[in-house]
Every structure is written in C-alpha cells, then in structure tokens.
Amino acid sequence: MTGKEYRTITDVKGPLVFLNKTEPVAFGEIVTLRLANGDIKNGQVLDTSDDLVIVQVFEGTAKINRETGVTFMGDVFKLPVSTDLIGRILDGAGRPRDGGPEIVAEEKADIIGAAINPYSRQSPHDFIQTGISAIDCCTTLVRGQKLPIFSASGLPHNDIALQIARQAKLQDSDEEFIVVFCAMGITAEEYNFFRSDLERTGALENAVLFVNLADDPAVERIITPRLALTAAEYLAFEKDYHVLVIYTDMTNYCDALRQIGAAREEVPGRRGYPGYMYTDLAMLYERAGIVKGKKGSITQFPILTMPGDDITHPIPDLSGYITEGQIVISRELHQQGIYPPINVLPSLSRLMGSCIGEKTTREDHKSVSDQMYAAYAQGRELRGLVAIVGEDALNERDKQLLDFSGIFEDKFLRQSRDEDRSINETLDLCWNLMANIDTKYLVRLDQKWIEKYHPENRA
Amino acid sequence: MSNEGVIYRISGPVVTATGMNAAMYDVVRVGHEGLMGEVIELHGEKAVIQVYEDTSGIRPGEPVLNTEETLSVSLGPGLLTQIYDGIQRPLATLEEVMGVFITRGVDADAFDLEKKWTFEPQASKGDEVTGGNVIGHVQETETIVHKIMVPPGKSGTIKDIKSGDFNVTETVCTLEDGTELQMMQKWPVRTPRPFTQKYAPDTPLVTGMRILDFLFPLAKGGAAGIPGPFGSGKTVTQQSLAKYSDAQLVVYIGCGERGNEMTEVLDEFPHLIDPNTGKPLMNRTVMIANTSNMPVAAREASVYTGITIAEYFRDMGYDVALMADSTSRWAEAMREISSRLEEMPGEEGYPAYLSSRIAEFYERAGRVETLSGEDGSVTVIGAVSPPGGDISEPVSQGTLRIVKVFWGLDAGLARQRHFPAINWLNSYSLYPQSLDQWFRDNIAQDFPEIRTQISGLLQTESELQEIVQLVGSDALPVDQQLTLEVARMIREYFLQQNGFHDVDAYCDIHLQYQMAKAILTFQDAAKTAMASGAQLNDVVNVPARSDLIRGRFEKGYINDIEGMVKKMTNEIADTVETN
Ligand SMILES: Nc1ncnc2c1ncn2[C@@H]1O[C@H](COP(=O)(O)OP(=O)(O)OP(=O)(O)O)[C@@H](O)[C@H]1O
Ligand SMILES: [Mg+2]
C-alpha cells in the first residue's frame, strides 16, 4: 500500500527530516521523498508519534524543502531475494548497478534480520584453508566464523581479502564459496580493483556485489551491509550455499552512524560515536554462523581501517568485543616490504582450537603453532633489548631466537599474492624454519612430533 | 482510564502509550502483535514502556494492554538445565515455535507446566508454616533436590498436604485459611527476595584456578569483578568458574555477548562432569542468553532474571554462583534506554543512576540465613568490558567500588599467551582475612604464610625486572638471579593454567598448596646447593625439575608430586658434588 503524499516537513537537519500531521506511520517504515524537480529520494522512519515523525534520508537532504512531498510506503525495508542475485552487482540500496534487470523476487526479506536463536546455532568446526601461512598456522579460520581484518590506510588489506576469497577452500573438498561483497564508502579505484580481480578469476559469476562508493550517499551505508547480509542469509540458510561475506570499510559505516547520531543530537559515546554502536555492530557481525538443520553457512570477513593505527579506537575496539578474533595488519611489516604484513602477535582466532588437529589439519598443528608464536614473540622482544644492550650481551639461546624472528618474517610470513600453500606445506615450512633453533630451546614442541617431523629426523 | 491504552510514540525499543491506567514496572502488551514491555516511566497521562522485542513496523494508534503484573520470573521444578532469553522464555520452546530465527510476539512458559514431578512432603497437617519454610522436596535432577517453599509473605497452619506426582500448578498444600500452595511461585525480578539476616562470608568459593584460589580468593556470598579488554579471557574464566567452582548451583548469564559462546556451553556442559559431584554439569546449571543482537531491553532485564533465580535457590539453602558476562553490555542497555527517554546523562552518556544500579545488583550477592533458618549464598562474578581496556570508565569504577575481589585481566599477558591473563600485581581480594581460618583448618595450617611468600616473590620479581631492563639479568648477583628463576617458576608452573586442557584446567586446592610448596622447596634446595658452590644453571636444569613441572598435565599428579619434589631436591643436592 502506498499512502498519500504529505507536504508537512517542518525541519531538516543533517540527514534527518522532521514532519508532522501524518497518518500513523510505522517505526522503521520506508519513505520516499519527491523533490520539486521530480527527483526521488528514499528514507526510513527513525521515530514516530501522533505529532512528529523523524525520517532518515539515505541520499542526503540536499534540495529538500518544505515543498518536498513525503510518502510512507507502508512497510519496512525489504530486499527481493532469489538465486538470481548470484553474479549480480547492486548499488548500496540494492538497485541493479550492472545494467541488468531488476531482481525477480522469490521472496522479500526484512533487511534488519532476526537474531539467530543461540539454542539453534551449531558450533563452527570446519577448517578453511586460506593458503596464507600466517593465517592457516596461527589464526586459523573456521567456517561460520566472523574474523575481521584490522588494518589501516595505505596497507594491503584488500589484497589479503581477495587472496583469501580466491584461495579459501575446505580441505579435500571442491565446494566453492559464494562471495558476497559489500563496499561501504571505498574509492572507485579500490572497487575496480576488487571487481576486476573477481572478474579475472571468474569468481564474479559466483558473487553478489553491493556497492556504495565514496561519492555515494553516506547514510545509505547504514543499509548496504544489511542488504548484503540479508542476501547472504538467504543464500546460506534457504539455498544451502557456503557464503563468504567480505565487507569494507567498516570505518566508513561507523562514521555514517556517527553522522546520524549527531543530527539527532544524541548524547555521544566515545569519540562522538553513538552509545549504541556496540549493539548496532553486533546486529551485523552476529549474522554469521551455522544453524541447526541448515546446510549452508556464513563466514564474515569485515575489513576496517583503524584511525591513527590505534587499536583502542572505538571501531576496532567494539568490533574486537564482538568478533571471534582478529587479523592485524602491521604498518611496520609492510614498510619492511613483507607481504602479507600480518602481525601474528595481536592476531587471534578464537575458534581455532575447534578446527585444528589430527582429524582436520595435522596432529602437530597446535604444538607447531604455539612454538612458532612463542619463538617469534621472544625474538621480537629481544630486538628491543638488543637496541639497548647490543647483540653481544645475548646468550646463545637469545641469539638464535633473535635470528629466528627475522627468518619468521622473511620465510614464513612472506609469500606472493598468488601463492597458495596447503596446510601441510605450511606446517613443513614451520619445521624447516624452526630447525634454525636448537631443539633444546623448542620447549613447546612435543617430543613425539620432534621425532616425527623435525628435518633432522626425517632426512 | 482503562487498562487498555494506545501507542502515542515509538522510538526504537521505547514506546509511549496514552490513555492507560499504568503503574511503574507494570508489564504491558504492545501493539496488535502483543509485544512484551514494561512501564519504566510515567509522565502525567503518558506511560513510557521499554519493549522486549523488536518494534519495527509498529504504529501509533495500536493498542497497549496493561496486564497489571510486574515483571516476574516463574520459579519451580523445571528451571534447571534450561536456557532462557532475558525475560525467561526458554530458547528451546522459541525454536519450536519460531524456527531458528527469533521473531516476535510469542509467549512461552518458563518450563513445562504439565510435567509431573514427585512431591515428597516435608511438613505435616497441623504444622505452622511461614514464607520460606520448606514443605516438600522434588528430586529435580540427579544432583539437585528442589525444595518447595512457602512463598514469602504467606503463612498459616497446614490443613492438608499431599504426596505423589503433580504438575507445578496443581495444589500440593492447603492452609487453614484456604490458601492453596503450588510448586510454582512467581517473584518480581527487580525486588530482592527476603532473608532473615546476612552473614559475613567465611568460606571460599573454591574454583580450581590456582591464581584465584591461592592469591585472590573469592568468598561464597562474595562479589568479584573481572574487567579486561577484548580477547583477554573474561569468558574463558567465567566458563571455568561455571564448570569447576564448588557452588552447588550455577546461573550463567550471557548478557549481550556472542551467540556461539552460549552454543559452546550448551554443547559442552551436558558432557562435562562436575568434579565436585561426579555428575554432568548441566544438572546444576541454569542459563540465560540474551546475546548482543537480541533486544536491548531484554538484555537490561536479563541480569535481574538471573539473580532472582539465583536467590530462589539460595533460599533453599544452596550455595549458588552467578556469572554475568558482560555487565558492561547491561550498563550499555541502560544507557540506550536512558538516552531514548531523553534523561539527563551522567558520565560518558550513562544515566546518573548507573552506579547505584550496579551497587544494587551486587548487593544481591551474600551469604544469608534464609527465612527457614538455613545457610545459603549467592556469589556474583561480573565481567566488565571497558572500552580500550581502560578501567577508568564508569562501569569499571562503579563495579570496583562495590566488589571486594578484583581480577584484572591484562592485554599484555594475553598477548604473551600467559593464561589466565590475570595481572597478579594489580589484582586483589579483600577476603583473605575472613577466609584464612578456613584455609588453615581445611588445607594446611601454614596456607596463608605460603601465600604471602609466593606473592612476596612476585613482588620482588617486578622490582628486579626494572633493573634487568636496564642492565640485563647477567649483571644481577646470583641470589637475585635465583629469585628471578623462582618467580618464573611461579608464573609458568603455578599461575599459568590452560583453561582447555583436560587435566590442567581444574586444580584441586590441596594440590595447589603442594605445588606452591614445591616451588618454595626448590628455592630452599637451590639456595643450599648454591651456598655450597653449585651453579645456578645446573640447579635450574636438573631433569627432575622439568619432570615436576610437566607433571601437572598428567592425571594422578596429586599422588606423584611428593615423590617428584624429593627427586628434584636430591638432584639439586647432587649438583654440588659434580662441581
Ligand atoms: N585460561 C585460558 N587458557 C587458555 N586460553 C585462554 C584462557 N583464557 C583465554 N584464553 C584464550 O584467549 C581467547 C579469548 O578469551 P575470551 O574469549 O575469554 O576473552 P574475553 O575477555 O571474553 O573477550 P571479549 O571481551 O571479546 O568477549 C580464547 O579464545 C583463548 O584462546
Ligand atoms: Mg567474552
């Protein structure tokens, strides 16, 4: 149903329009605004009462005035979904952007999405091999996990995300992921980079793209990830696909949230971001997982750039409080010319324990991963000490660990953008590198694995 | 005015209704779908309602029905092993009705009202009973006897009491004045349940985590706060407490956190054995899961739902432990509602009443004499998630002002994979004084002294570390180098504990004591040997010491440790001769 058109706007402020004397308007209802020149804008009801209705306008409020006609569309925001979505490119509000036809809806899904009943979830436990050693060995990705990339401007997070999208597979399985890609406020150049890469590898045919670019309306970014996740849920839980959702850049999303909060004169939380940002982000991130009785799954790779490289900034901070770990990209490693510049020390995969070991990856995985991590952490710490007391002050063990930290970065972390290492290759590589350290210092390795895998014993 | 009003305004989870005769905290049904809500503010004719379900699509003009009841929980046999949302709807029932996604407008009984339980009367005709008195027993799970109590406020002489199989709404006892008592009772969540008096705690909640029991013990009936940045171990610690602590009952509240973490508990607990009873852990557990993406108003209510259930079991004379992960999300729910009410904000946008709400919540912990004269307790352990890990913020500060135990998680330790990442230098417990007698009587006469020595060594280590940072450890005199080795042994052998390791995750308190003693024995043996010319390096590297250290991962360590210590002492003594 579409109701009548109102011309009762009283105030316009930032992305918000205030109007009065309307029929009873639903909370969350979709709104169209018709400008004097005939242009149409879209919005959504944020607050509704007998006297006053507040509408958030996605395309910005430029040119809106008291003459603008406002129509309430009688329903909340829904996305038409069907398997026709696969292979399509849509804009940030869900309209075709690729010149193709409108999506023929098999059903229309509410984009807010209902919460998965915690009782109905299934614990993720399937190992996803990304072919990137640092991730597979140290912060193992699990199907159904939400694992963000914490990056910063100027770092190659996009390359890493794409490499993961290209290479991600379940071990011993050809099952492909459907990639749902969601761009929020990234530059056209970044977008073209993603698109042409997906095109080049043929992945585009198996992907759905939702694209809001830097010069697209900022407020629209509030709905773009919700559209993407709605599509992902449909494909995963209605159509049995394994879906990998990559969204970038969460920082632009959060800035749009802040903009709306400011226009509503809400009391801001830290650094001006709304106090409800944790909940808002959780409503996105928690739409990952596996549920009972459904074959598909949603794995999420949100990318965010940390303002000022600061991990305590509210955006990475609140994200870290919700997601199941994080992959941290390091400017220092990048400047050393190492790709992928993943700093494994602050990185973590909280679900790793459930997916590594004899039955899934390899029996020595945990032991190897702990030892690699510990040796690298100690080596890195020694770099600081050496800067003060000099390398001569180190004992034999410390010298070996210090050297190892360099080897770790050069041989283990470093790999090329199209190098797809199997988990076996990664773990064997670890053993070869650890052979640079005297076995007696490798206290985290089980004796039985040393006997079986150490190069000295395999020769 | 009638009992039915109409919606005037909707702003997210906050709805304003007019034309309704409402009192504070009345439960109302909002809109055509009958969404559940609670009156939280009155302005003249307008009632402000927080709604426990998503409000999108609801319009002004839709009806609001006042049930005139306050937000209450149902209490009775059937509570145990359940998993509820924040307003006590069983998630299993919601799944049956709605499927895997939580939709709205569905009501669900807290537990099966039809199920028959065997009621064994514990009182007889002619007995005088008052609120809190136990009139019967129901064996609810293998390990827990559910005691059926006269609801607070009711009393009289028993006219008739039954025996046999009944459901929770059938009358099992009638008083002379005609009052009929059933096995189920209701209690408003925001009102603490009454008791006769509070006692000072004198018994520790033994957790099986060495750093907690040994250095920073929590009392049964006490309250503890665990603040820490993301990924530092709040949830793993809370889950360990739920698994291994010697409470008789556990109420676990997942308040605004991850769905998968609740699933993990659901998967794990039915298969895990309670080390204190030898029976599945699920038997003693009630869970509340209002995850981060579920409605915030229900998140606000979830901690009250949980603590009311905990108090109810306390009133039966049980020791109950309640974990709330995370109280920061609860506080944020308050903040969100408060800002929708356009209340004057206090610090960081939180409502001015934040610290009093926190204090009121923790005050519901305690060891009490119940109305029927028994000894029961509620111990509360709240996780706090400070932004950026900085505990100068209002929720951490409000918590620290009231709790007596502070387990401070440390990002640096977590990054070094030192788990549990509890910082031993800034954490504290104000209970040792009142618990030391218990430790002396039940574990060892010198338990408190051993603790003092261990924490003294850690303190000394931190002072020495400052020097080491400047000059390197080789520049220290050997006795100080030994102190560093001993402290390292405390950290790596004693304080570190792998929450996921079959054996290491839980450490018997007697074994904890022996391990602490083993460290001090090492120190003494090393000192003696070094005084006779032994080298520090040789002393540290005797094979029996590594065996002792590794032994903690093996079953039966408690039987072997004494022999291992002896062997270590002998080998250390031998290092003198080899020189
Ligand atoms: N006692 C422990 N033993 C072994 N590992 C641990 C322990 N405590 C924490 N960890 C590790 O740290 C990770 C994060 O812990 P946890 O999930 O408890 O953090 P948290 O403080 O609850 O974080 P958040 O605030 O984001 O929920 C775990 O997944 C695990 O890898
Ligand atoms: Mg947690």
Short mmCIF file of C-alpha atoms and ligand atoms in Angstrom, two decimals, chain A residues 350, chain B residues 234-236 257-258 261 325, ligand 2:
data_model
loop_
_atom_site.label_atom_id
_atom_site.label_comp_id
_atom_site.label_asym_id
_atom_site.label_seq_id
_atom_site.Cartn_x
_atom_site.Cartn_y
_atom_site.Cartn_z
CA ARG A 350 39.19 -17.75 18.99
CA LYS B 234 36.80 -12.93 30.64
CA THR B 235 34.58 -15.53 29.06
CA VAL B 236 37.02 -18.40 29.42
CA GLU B 257 27.70 -11.26 24.17
CA ARG B 258 28.23 -13.82 21.37
CA GLU B 261 29.70 -18.79 23.17
CA ASP B 325 29.14 -11.86 31.00
MG MG C 2 33.96 -12.70 26.27
#
